Amino acid sequence: MDLKEVHSFILNFLLKKVDMNIIITKNSEETRSIASEMAKNILSVQSQDKLAVVIALEGVLGAGKTTFTQGFAEGLGLKDDVRSPTFVILKEYHMELSDKNLRFKNFYHIDCYRLKDEKDIKDIGLSEILKNPENIILIEWAGNIKKALPKNCIKIKFYYISENKRKISIQ
Ligand code: ADP
Ligand code: MG
């Protein structure tokens, strides 16, 4: 499977649950579990792709990007407490490998909120990270580094509806 197929695989998986690639969550726990399902789903696909899997998260402050990331990390089986790496921009986590997952070894959580100049992303070595097929990368405020994103990355947009309601759109 190439990345495009992985993408449609994830979408189909979600389609079974929600009819569309738009999901409304009624609380943060629902957002976490959607993310966790997606992570497990990605792990189960033994893609032969030569590049990292990249998920670009967009939406205003408080829309749920970090909450989603926490659920996603949980789905990957990571026990570390994932917080927004707002001050460090990038955080790397190593996954404990199981028989089910032969491909992925590292999870990267990147937050581009504080990135003023798109060129600064070079300093964190993103291009190298993107090349490694053993990596899964979630990027908050991905809109700040549009040019650096790979063409077929999975885009997830978060919309604030009301205090506990969010619309999550997967593209
Ligand atoms: P972001 O990273 O996009 O700035 P966060 O995930 O840090 O957003 O914050 C989202 C906040 O909204 C959290 O305090 C979370 O508990 C709350 N929240 C309420 N309802 C939801 C929901 N349905 N999905 C995600 N977060 C929610
Ligand atoms: Mg955040």
Short mmCIF file of N, CA, C and O in Angstrom, two decimals, residues 70-131:
data_model
loop_
_atom_site.label_atom_id
_atom_site.label_comp_id
_atom_site.label_asym_id
_atom_site.label_seq_id
_atom_site.Cartn_x
_atom_site.Cartn_y
_atom_site.Cartn_z
N GLN A 70 -2.89 13.33 21.81
CA GLN A 70 -2.78 12.47 23.00
C GLN A 70 -3.48 11.13 22.78
O GLN A 70 -2.95 10.08 23.13
N GLY A 71 -4.66 11.19 22.18
CA GLY A 71 -5.38 9.95 21.88
C GLY A 71 -4.64 9.11 20.86
O GLY A 71 -4.59 7.88 20.95
N PHE A 72 -4.04 9.78 19.91
CA PHE A 72 -3.29 9.11 18.86
C PHE A 72 -2.09 8.37 19.47
O PHE A 72 -1.85 7.19 19.16
N ALA A 73 -1.38 9.05 20.35
CA ALA A 73 -0.21 8.45 21.01
C ALA A 73 -0.62 7.23 21.83
O ALA A 73 0.07 6.22 21.85
N GLU A 74 -1.77 7.35 22.46
CA GLU A 74 -2.31 6.23 23.24
C GLU A 74 -2.58 5.03 22.32
O GLU A 74 -2.23 3.89 22.65
N GLY A 75 -3.16 5.30 21.17
CA GLY A 75 -3.44 4.26 20.18
C GLY A 75 -2.17 3.60 19.66
O GLY A 75 -2.17 2.44 19.27
N LEU A 76 -1.08 4.35 19.66
CA LEU A 76 0.21 3.80 19.23
C LEU A 76 0.84 2.95 20.33
O LEU A 76 1.88 2.33 20.13
N GLY A 77 0.22 2.99 21.50
CA GLY A 77 0.73 2.21 22.62
C GLY A 77 1.78 2.95 23.43
O GLY A 77 2.48 2.36 24.25
N LEU A 78 1.89 4.26 23.21
CA LEU A 78 2.87 5.03 23.96
C LEU A 78 2.35 5.32 25.35
O LEU A 78 1.19 5.70 25.52
N LYS A 79 3.22 5.14 26.32
CA LYS A 79 2.78 5.36 27.70
C LYS A 79 3.15 6.75 28.19
O LYS A 79 2.64 7.22 29.18
N ASP A 80 4.03 7.41 27.44
CA ASP A 80 4.45 8.75 27.84
C ASP A 80 3.28 9.72 27.81
O ASP A 80 2.37 9.58 27.01
N ASP A 81 3.34 10.68 28.68
CA ASP A 81 2.34 11.74 28.72
C ASP A 81 2.68 12.73 27.60
O ASP A 81 3.70 13.40 27.65
N VAL A 82 1.83 12.78 26.59
CA VAL A 82 2.11 13.68 25.47
C VAL A 82 1.48 15.05 25.74
O VAL A 82 0.28 15.16 25.91
N ARG A 83 2.31 16.04 25.81
CA ARG A 83 1.81 17.42 25.97
C ARG A 83 2.22 18.22 24.75
O ARG A 83 3.09 17.80 24.01
N SER A 84 1.64 19.39 24.64
CA SER A 84 1.99 20.20 23.48
C SER A 84 3.44 20.66 23.60
O SER A 84 3.84 21.23 24.61
N PRO A 85 4.25 20.39 22.58
CA PRO A 85 5.66 20.79 22.66
C PRO A 85 5.84 22.23 22.20
O PRO A 85 6.73 22.52 21.43
N THR A 86 4.98 23.11 22.69
CA THR A 86 4.96 24.48 22.19
C THR A 86 6.32 25.17 22.26
O THR A 86 6.69 25.91 21.38
N PHE A 87 7.09 24.90 23.31
CA PHE A 87 8.35 25.61 23.45
C PHE A 87 9.52 24.92 22.76
O PHE A 87 10.51 25.54 22.46
N VAL A 88 9.36 23.61 22.54
CA VAL A 88 10.48 22.89 21.93
C VAL A 88 10.23 22.59 20.45
O VAL A 88 11.12 22.11 19.76
N ILE A 89 8.99 22.88 19.99
CA ILE A 89 8.58 22.62 18.60
C ILE A 89 8.45 21.14 18.27
O ILE A 89 7.47 20.71 17.72
N LEU A 90 9.47 20.34 18.63
CA LEU A 90 9.41 18.93 18.24
C LEU A 90 9.72 18.00 19.40
O LEU A 90 10.63 18.26 20.19
N LYS A 91 8.93 16.94 19.50
CA LYS A 91 9.24 15.91 20.50
C LYS A 91 9.19 14.54 19.85
O LYS A 91 8.33 14.27 19.02
N GLU A 92 10.15 13.72 20.21
CA GLU A 92 10.28 12.39 19.61
C GLU A 92 9.97 11.33 20.66
O GLU A 92 10.41 11.41 21.80
N TYR A 93 9.19 10.33 20.25
CA TYR A 93 8.86 9.21 21.15
C TYR A 93 9.22 7.91 20.44
O TYR A 93 9.00 7.79 19.23
N HIS A 94 9.76 6.98 21.21
CA HIS A 94 10.08 5.69 20.61
C HIS A 94 9.00 4.67 20.95
O HIS A 94 8.59 4.57 22.10
N MET A 95 8.54 3.97 19.94
CA MET A 95 7.46 3.03 20.13
C MET A 95 8.02 1.66 20.49
O MET A 95 9.03 1.23 19.95
N GLU A 96 7.32 1.00 21.42
CA GLU A 96 7.70 -0.38 21.73
C GLU A 96 7.10 -1.25 20.64
O GLU A 96 5.90 -1.26 20.43
N LEU A 97 7.95 -1.97 19.98
CA LEU A 97 7.48 -2.74 18.83
C LEU A 97 6.81 -4.04 19.24
O LEU A 97 7.25 -4.73 20.13
N SER A 98 5.73 -4.31 18.56
CA SER A 98 5.08 -5.60 18.76
C SER A 98 5.10 -6.33 17.42
O SER A 98 5.46 -5.75 16.40
N ASP A 99 4.72 -7.59 17.40
CA ASP A 99 4.72 -8.35 16.15
C ASP A 99 3.82 -7.71 15.11
O ASP A 99 4.07 -7.78 13.92
N LYS A 100 2.77 -7.09 15.61
CA LYS A 100 1.78 -6.50 14.70
C LYS A 100 2.36 -5.31 13.93
O LYS A 100 1.90 -4.97 12.87
N ASN A 101 3.31 -4.65 14.53
CA ASN A 101 3.86 -3.47 13.90
C ASN A 101 5.31 -3.68 13.51
O ASN A 101 6.20 -3.59 14.32
N LEU A 102 5.51 -3.95 12.23
CA LEU A 102 6.87 -4.21 11.78
C LEU A 102 7.51 -2.96 11.19
O LEU A 102 8.68 -2.91 10.95
N ARG A 103 6.68 -1.98 10.95
CA ARG A 103 7.20 -0.84 10.22
C ARG A 103 7.59 0.36 11.09
O ARG A 103 8.68 0.90 10.98
N PHE A 104 6.68 0.81 11.94
CA PHE A 104 6.90 2.10 12.61
C PHE A 104 7.69 1.98 13.91
O PHE A 104 7.43 1.11 14.73
N LYS A 105 8.64 2.87 14.07
CA LYS A 105 9.46 2.84 15.29
C LYS A 105 9.41 4.15 16.07
O LYS A 105 9.61 4.16 17.27
N ASN A 106 9.15 5.25 15.36
CA ASN A 106 9.19 6.55 16.04
C ASN A 106 7.93 7.36 15.80
O ASN A 106 7.37 7.34 14.71
N PHE A 107 7.55 8.08 16.84
CA PHE A 107 6.43 9.00 16.73
C PHE A 107 6.95 10.42 17.01
O PHE A 107 7.65 10.63 18.00
N TYR A 108 6.63 11.34 16.12
CA TYR A 108 7.04 12.73 16.30
C TYR A 108 5.83 13.62 16.48
O TYR A 108 4.87 13.53 15.70
N HIS A 109 5.88 14.44 17.48
CA HIS A 109 4.83 15.44 17.70
C HIS A 109 5.47 16.81 17.49
O HIS A 109 6.37 17.20 18.23
N ILE A 110 5.00 17.49 16.47
CA ILE A 110 5.57 18.79 16.12
C ILE A 110 4.49 19.86 16.29
O ILE A 110 3.33 19.63 15.96
N ASP A 111 4.86 21.01 16.84
CA ASP A 111 3.92 22.11 17.00
C ASP A 111 4.54 23.37 16.39
O ASP A 111 5.54 23.87 16.89
N CYS A 112 3.94 23.84 15.31
CA CYS A 112 4.53 24.97 14.59
C CYS A 112 3.92 26.31 14.99
O CYS A 112 4.10 27.31 14.28
N TYR A 113 3.22 26.35 16.11
CA TYR A 113 2.55 27.58 16.55
C TYR A 113 3.52 28.76 16.62
O TYR A 113 3.22 29.86 16.20
N ARG A 114 4.69 28.50 17.19
CA ARG A 114 5.66 29.58 17.40
C ARG A 114 6.61 29.80 16.23
O ARG A 114 7.52 30.64 16.31
N LEU A 115 6.42 29.04 15.21
CA LEU A 115 7.31 29.16 14.07
C LEU A 115 6.92 30.38 13.24
O LEU A 115 5.86 30.41 12.63
N LYS A 116 7.76 31.39 13.24
CA LYS A 116 7.42 32.63 12.53
C LYS A 116 7.81 32.53 11.06
O LYS A 116 7.08 32.95 10.18
N ASP A 117 8.97 31.97 10.83
CA ASP A 117 9.46 31.87 9.47
C ASP A 117 9.48 30.41 9.05
O ASP A 117 10.05 29.57 9.73
N GLU A 118 8.84 30.14 7.94
CA GLU A 118 8.75 28.77 7.45
C GLU A 118 10.13 28.12 7.29
O GLU A 118 10.28 26.92 7.42
N LYS A 119 11.13 28.95 7.04
CA LYS A 119 12.49 28.42 6.84
C LYS A 119 13.05 27.81 8.12
O LYS A 119 13.92 26.94 8.08
N ASP A 120 12.56 28.27 9.27
CA ASP A 120 13.09 27.79 10.56
C ASP A 120 12.87 26.30 10.77
O ASP A 120 13.54 25.67 11.58
N ILE A 121 11.91 25.74 10.03
CA ILE A 121 11.61 24.33 10.18
C ILE A 121 12.82 23.49 9.75
O ILE A 121 13.01 22.37 10.21
N LYS A 122 13.65 24.05 8.92
CA LYS A 122 14.87 23.35 8.48
C LYS A 122 15.77 23.04 9.66
O LYS A 122 16.43 22.00 9.70
N ASP A 123 15.79 23.95 10.64
CA ASP A 123 16.67 23.79 11.81
C ASP A 123 16.36 22.54 12.62
O ASP A 123 17.23 22.01 13.29
N ILE A 124 15.11 22.09 12.57
CA ILE A 124 14.78 20.91 13.37
C ILE A 124 14.96 19.61 12.56
O ILE A 124 14.66 18.53 13.03
N GLY A 125 15.44 19.75 11.34
CA GLY A 125 15.74 18.57 10.53
C GLY A 125 14.51 17.84 10.03
O GLY A 125 14.53 16.62 9.86
N LEU A 126 13.45 18.59 9.76
CA LEU A 126 12.19 17.96 9.34
C LEU A 126 12.35 17.12 8.07
O LEU A 126 11.80 16.02 7.97
N SER A 127 13.12 17.62 7.13
CA SER A 127 13.20 16.91 5.85
C SER A 127 13.76 15.50 6.01
O SER A 127 13.34 14.58 5.33
N GLU A 128 14.70 15.34 6.95
CA GLU A 128 15.25 14.00 7.22
C GLU A 128 14.19 13.11 7.86
O GLU A 128 14.06 11.94 7.51
N ILE A 129 13.45 13.68 8.80
CA ILE A 129 12.42 12.93 9.51
C ILE A 129 11.34 12.45 8.54
O ILE A 129 10.83 11.35 8.65
N LEU A 130 11.02 13.31 7.57
CA LEU A 130 9.99 12.98 6.58
C LEU A 130 10.40 11.82 5.67
O LEU A 130 9.55 11.13 5.12
N LYS A 131 11.69 11.63 5.54
CA LYS A 131 12.19 10.60 4.62
C LYS A 131 12.18 9.21 5.23
O LYS A 131 12.35 8.22 4.52
#
